[in-house]
mmCIF file of C-alpha atoms in Angstrom:
data_model
loop_
_atom_site.group_PDB
_atom_site.id
_atom_site.type_symbol
_atom_site.label_atom_id
_atom_site.label_comp_id
_atom_site.label_asym_id
_atom_site.label_seq_id
_atom_site.Cartn_x
_atom_site.Cartn_y
_atom_site.Cartn_z
ATOM 1 C CA MET A 166 16.618 7.964 15.346
ATOM 2 C CA LYS A 167 19.335 8.386 12.931
ATOM 3 C CA THR A 168 18.991 9.634 9.356
ATOM 4 C CA ARG A 169 20.298 7.707 6.931
ATOM 5 C CA GLY A 170 21.889 9.231 3.528
ATOM 6 C CA LEU A 171 19.287 9.560 0.502
ATOM 7 C CA TRP A 172 22.063 9.780 -2.386
ATOM 8 C CA PRO A 173 22.391 5.818 -3.462
ATOM 9 C CA LEU A 174 18.137 5.430 -3.322
ATOM 10 C CA THR A 175 18.041 8.931 -4.711
ATOM 11 C CA LEU A 176 20.474 8.202 -7.931
ATOM 12 C CA ALA A 177 18.663 4.718 -8.225
ATOM 13 C CA THR A 178 15.639 5.867 -8.862
ATOM 14 C CA ILE A 179 16.415 8.466 -11.267
ATOM 15 C CA ALA A 180 18.781 5.958 -13.044
ATOM 16 C CA MET A 181 15.190 4.012 -13.181
ATOM 17 C CA VAL A 182 12.922 7.283 -14.753
ATOM 18 C CA MET A 183 15.157 7.828 -16.917
ATOM 19 C CA ILE A 184 14.878 4.391 -18.289
ATOM 20 C CA ASP A 185 11.561 4.044 -18.135
ATOM 21 C CA ALA A 186 10.930 7.677 -19.457
ATOM 22 C CA ALA A 187 13.140 6.756 -22.352
ATOM 23 C CA THR A 188 11.330 3.550 -23.610
ATOM 24 C CA ASN A 189 9.067 4.625 -25.628
ATOM 25 C CA PRO A 190 11.414 7.434 -27.243
ATOM 26 C CA MET A 191 13.891 4.774 -28.419
ATOM 27 C CA LEU A 192 11.410 2.328 -29.245
ATOM 28 C CA LEU A 193 10.592 5.936 -31.721
ATOM 29 C CA ILE A 194 14.032 6.006 -32.864
ATOM 30 C CA ALA A 195 14.288 2.880 -33.417
ATOM 31 C CA TYR A 196 11.193 3.323 -36.249
ATOM 32 C CA HIS A 197 12.620 6.525 -37.686
ATOM 33 C CA LEU A 198 15.872 4.583 -38.424
ATOM 34 C CA TRP A 199 14.907 1.437 -39.712
ATOM 35 C CA PRO A 200 11.029 1.520 -40.455
ATOM 36 C CA ASP A 201 10.996 -1.396 -42.646
ATOM 37 C CA LEU A 202 12.646 -3.783 -40.410
ATOM 38 C CA TYR A 203 10.901 -1.938 -37.108
ATOM 39 C CA GLU A 204 7.651 -2.603 -39.575
ATOM 40 C CA LEU A 205 8.384 -6.665 -39.656
ATOM 41 C CA HIS A 206 9.593 -7.351 -36.093
ATOM 42 C CA ALA A 207 8.988 -4.071 -33.460
ATOM 43 C CA LEU A 208 5.695 -3.318 -33.882
ATOM 44 C CA ALA A 209 4.699 -6.537 -33.771
ATOM 45 C CA GLU A 210 6.445 -7.846 -31.253
ATOM 46 C CA LEU A 211 5.360 -4.550 -29.190
ATOM 47 C CA ALA A 212 1.987 -5.877 -29.304
ATOM 48 C CA SER A 213 2.554 -9.361 -27.537
ATOM 49 C CA VAL A 214 1.860 -9.592 -24.271
ATOM 50 C CA GLU A 215 5.530 -10.519 -23.432
ATOM 51 C CA VAL A 216 7.069 -7.330 -24.342
ATOM 52 C CA LYS A 217 4.245 -5.670 -22.620
ATOM 53 C CA MET A 218 4.763 -7.381 -19.433
ATOM 54 C CA ASP A 219 8.188 -6.823 -19.417
ATOM 55 C CA MET A 220 7.458 -3.094 -19.853
ATOM 56 C CA LEU A 221 4.988 -3.600 -16.796
ATOM 57 C CA ILE A 222 7.261 -5.055 -14.534
ATOM 58 C CA TRP A 223 9.624 -2.861 -15.462
ATOM 59 C CA THR A 224 7.150 0.683 -14.797
ATOM 60 C CA LEU A 225 6.180 -0.932 -11.739
ATOM 61 C CA LEU A 226 9.805 -2.128 -10.562
ATOM 62 C CA THR A 227 9.941 1.524 -10.887
ATOM 63 C CA MET A 228 7.709 2.366 -8.751
ATOM 64 C CA CYS A 229 8.027 0.208 -6.021
ATOM 65 C CA VAL A 230 11.993 2.259 -5.818
ATOM 66 C CA PHE A 231 9.859 5.184 -6.142
ATOM 67 C CA ALA A 232 7.880 4.748 -3.309
ATOM 68 C CA TRP A 233 10.953 2.568 -1.564
ATOM 69 C CA TRP A 234 12.440 6.592 -2.088
ATOM 70 C CA ILE A 235 9.086 8.543 -0.468
ATOM 71 C CA PHE A 236 9.235 6.091 2.296
ATOM 72 C CA ARG A 237 12.648 7.207 3.538
ATOM 73 C CA ALA A 238 12.816 10.358 2.574
ATOM 74 C CA GLY A 239 9.599 10.738 5.338
ATOM 75 C CA LYS A 240 12.281 8.417 7.578
ATOM 76 C CA ASN A 241 14.452 10.897 7.926
ATOM 77 C CA LEU A 242 12.132 13.784 8.981
ATOM 78 C CA VAL A 243 10.775 12.326 11.446
ATOM 79 C CA ALA A 244 14.438 11.449 12.792
ATOM 80 C CA LEU A 245 15.458 15.548 11.842
ATOM 81 C CA GLY A 246 13.137 16.313 14.654
ATOM 82 C CA TYR A 247 10.366 16.917 12.471
ATOM 83 C CA VAL A 248 6.624 14.883 14.978
ATOM 84 C CA SER A 249 3.798 17.464 13.593
ATOM 85 C CA LEU A 250 3.483 16.209 9.910
ATOM 86 C CA ALA A 251 -0.285 14.845 8.723
ATOM 87 C CA PHE A 252 1.033 11.737 6.977
ATOM 88 C CA THR A 253 4.329 9.111 8.376
ATOM 89 C CA PRO A 254 6.240 7.818 6.116
ATOM 90 C CA ALA A 255 4.305 5.140 5.941
ATOM 91 C CA VAL A 256 1.112 6.775 4.915
ATOM 92 C CA ARG A 257 2.502 9.387 2.167
ATOM 93 C CA ILE A 258 2.805 6.011 0.228
ATOM 94 C CA TRP A 259 -0.090 4.158 0.911
ATOM 95 C CA TRP A 260 -2.597 6.699 -0.253
ATOM 96 C CA PHE A 261 -0.731 6.275 -3.008
ATOM 97 C CA LEU A 262 -3.326 2.924 -3.491
ATOM 98 C CA VAL A 263 -6.840 4.398 -2.276
ATOM 99 C CA PRO A 264 -9.142 4.505 -4.719
ATOM 100 C CA LEU A 265 -10.493 8.668 -5.860
ATOM 101 C CA ALA A 266 -8.173 9.570 -2.951
ATOM 102 C CA ASN A 267 -5.644 8.923 -4.894
ATOM 103 C CA LEU A 268 -5.891 11.718 -6.524
ATOM 104 C CA VAL A 269 -5.237 14.016 -4.692
ATOM 105 C CA ILE A 270 -3.941 13.421 -1.305
ATOM 106 C CA PRO A 271 -0.465 11.553 -2.549
ATOM 107 C CA TYR A 272 0.626 14.867 -3.535
ATOM 108 C CA HIS A 273 -0.237 16.607 -0.258
ATOM 109 C CA GLY A 274 2.001 13.879 0.978
ATOM 110 C CA MET A 275 4.655 14.892 -1.331
ATOM 111 C CA ARG A 276 4.094 18.679 -0.871
ATOM 112 C CA GLU A 277 4.659 18.350 2.702
ATOM 113 C CA LEU A 278 7.911 15.965 2.040
ATOM 114 C CA TRP A 279 8.952 18.677 -0.523
ATOM 115 C CA ASN A 280 8.010 21.735 2.266
ATOM 116 C CA ALA A 281 9.159 19.815 5.387
ATOM 117 C CA SER A 282 12.354 18.749 3.751
ATOM 118 C CA HIS A 283 13.704 22.344 2.248
ATOM 119 C CA GLY A 284 13.219 23.292 6.017
ATOM 120 C CA LYS A 285 9.771 25.592 5.486
ATOM 121 C CA ALA A 286 7.450 27.026 8.192
ATOM 122 C CA ASP A 287 4.103 26.746 5.905
ATOM 123 C CA LEU A 288 4.016 23.029 5.216
ATOM 124 C CA GLY A 289 1.031 23.322 3.120
ATOM 125 C CA GLU A 290 2.686 25.677 1.109
ATOM 126 C CA THR A 291 2.502 24.538 -3.004
ATOM 127 C CA PRO A 292 5.625 23.757 -4.374
ATOM 128 C CA PRO A 293 5.842 24.457 -7.987
ATOM 129 C CA LEU A 294 7.835 21.666 -9.076
ATOM 130 C CA VAL A 295 5.627 18.963 -6.801
ATOM 131 C CA ALA A 296 2.682 20.774 -8.852
ATOM 132 C CA ILE A 297 3.536 19.988 -12.366
ATOM 133 C CA TRP A 298 5.453 17.175 -10.692
ATOM 134 C CA TRP A 299 1.691 15.542 -10.069
ATOM 135 C CA GLY A 300 -0.156 16.531 -12.562
ATOM 136 C CA LEU A 301 2.059 15.488 -15.189
ATOM 137 C CA TRP A 302 1.438 12.051 -12.629
ATOM 138 C CA LEU A 303 -1.841 12.279 -13.006
ATOM 139 C CA PHE A 304 -2.391 12.792 -17.111
ATOM 140 C CA SER A 305 0.551 9.691 -17.394
ATOM 141 C CA PHE A 306 -2.520 7.093 -15.905
ATOM 142 C CA PHE A 307 -5.346 8.712 -17.573
ATOM 143 C CA ASP A 308 -3.708 9.788 -21.543
ATOM 144 C CA LEU A 309 -5.540 7.059 -23.146
ATOM 145 C CA ILE A 310 -8.828 7.665 -22.095
ATOM 146 C CA ILE A 311 -8.283 11.600 -22.268
ATOM 147 C CA LEU A 312 -7.631 10.943 -26.252
ATOM 148 C CA GLY A 313 -9.795 7.978 -26.390
ATOM 149 C CA VAL A 314 -12.313 10.348 -25.579
ATOM 150 C CA PHE A 315 -11.660 13.887 -27.089
ATOM 151 C CA ALA A 316 -9.887 12.220 -30.309
ATOM 152 C CA GLY A 317 -11.514 9.405 -30.553
ATOM 153 C CA PRO A 318 -8.950 6.370 -31.701
ATOM 154 C CA PHE A 319 -5.103 5.827 -32.164
ATOM 155 C CA GLU A 320 -3.407 4.228 -34.294
ATOM 156 C CA LEU A 321 -0.148 2.553 -32.795
ATOM 157 C CA MET A 322 2.483 5.294 -33.490
ATOM 158 C CA THR A 323 0.599 8.187 -31.945
ATOM 159 C CA ILE A 324 0.039 6.260 -29.203
ATOM 160 C CA ILE A 325 3.874 5.918 -28.711
ATOM 161 C CA TRP A 326 4.441 9.196 -29.597
ATOM 162 C CA ILE A 327 2.202 10.765 -26.806
ATOM 163 C CA GLN A 328 3.254 8.535 -24.095
ATOM 164 C CA SER A 329 6.819 9.008 -25.223
ATOM 165 C CA VAL A 330 6.484 12.654 -24.845
ATOM 166 C CA THR A 331 3.621 12.502 -21.461
ATOM 167 C CA GLY A 332 7.384 10.324 -19.705
ATOM 168 C CA ILE A 333 10.426 12.300 -20.745
ATOM 169 C CA ALA A 334 7.262 15.044 -19.393
ATOM 170 C CA LEU A 335 7.242 12.728 -16.136
ATOM 171 C CA ALA A 336 10.970 12.601 -15.587
ATOM 172 C CA SER A 337 11.668 15.892 -16.337
ATOM 173 C CA ALA A 338 9.695 17.177 -13.728
ATOM 174 C CA VAL A 339 10.977 14.134 -10.440
ATOM 175 C CA ILE A 340 13.900 14.423 -11.749
ATOM 176 C CA PRO A 341 14.465 17.372 -9.967
ATOM 177 C CA MET A 342 11.527 16.347 -7.451
ATOM 178 C CA LEU A 343 14.302 14.070 -5.752
ATOM 179 C CA TRP A 344 17.119 15.665 -6.580
ATOM 180 C CA GLY A 345 15.540 18.838 -4.728
ATOM 181 C CA ILE A 346 14.697 16.742 -1.402
ATOM 182 C CA ALA A 347 17.343 14.337 -1.067
ATOM 183 C CA ARG A 348 19.924 18.084 -1.403
ATOM 184 C CA ALA A 349 17.462 19.913 1.562
ATOM 185 C CA GLN A 350 17.263 16.621 3.568
ATOM 186 C CA ALA A 351 21.116 16.508 3.169
ATOM 187 C CA ALA A 352 21.486 20.212 3.845
ATOM 188 C CA GLN A 353 19.586 19.691 7.189
ATOM 189 C CA ARG A 354 21.630 16.843 7.956
ATOM 190 C CA GLY A 355 25.015 18.509 7.776
ATOM 191 C CA PRO A 356 27.227 21.037 5.630
ATOM 192 C CA ALA A 357 30.020 18.314 4.689
ATOM 193 C CA LEU A 358 27.159 16.461 3.600
ATOM 194 C CA THR A 359 25.906 19.440 1.247
ATOM 195 C CA ASP A 360 29.568 20.373 0.153
ATOM 196 C CA ILE A 361 30.170 16.356 -1.604
ATOM 197 C CA PHE A 362 27.110 16.454 -4.051
ATOM 198 C CA SER A 363 27.171 20.733 -4.491
#
């Protein structure tokens, strides 16, 4: 089986993650630059079903591209000769969809993907970047619930602020993780590829 370069898919995934993370901060910038106009139009539109659906669709599309990236990176490991992996490329993705198990097992799959891509003998070693990404990933899904339990109801702008910070932090962890895995796999494929993206 032949390995396939991850760079085009990595760059596309990074771009989508950046756009997804920038949505809420752009709303905040608009609010601070043009508060009167924003309150009259944008805040009303933000609460509209159409805007929420557009944002949700973009986030789901980003997740699908990220899943495809995970699958492709996993296929590359198989092609590189890793036969004793605990996760197949498809299973590494499907665990994200299993309720309750998706709170832990996808982290193990990504940890294995990172370690194998970096040629580590201990695939159960915990890379700090993957652990940080996973913690932020979980918080991003549960932030509104956590905020509701610990701080009571929030106004819309406070929620947007918190989601903005979380989104930027998550993107700041996932982008170097994607880059690191893609670069490590390129190094395993041969020095000519790593020279291009050094």
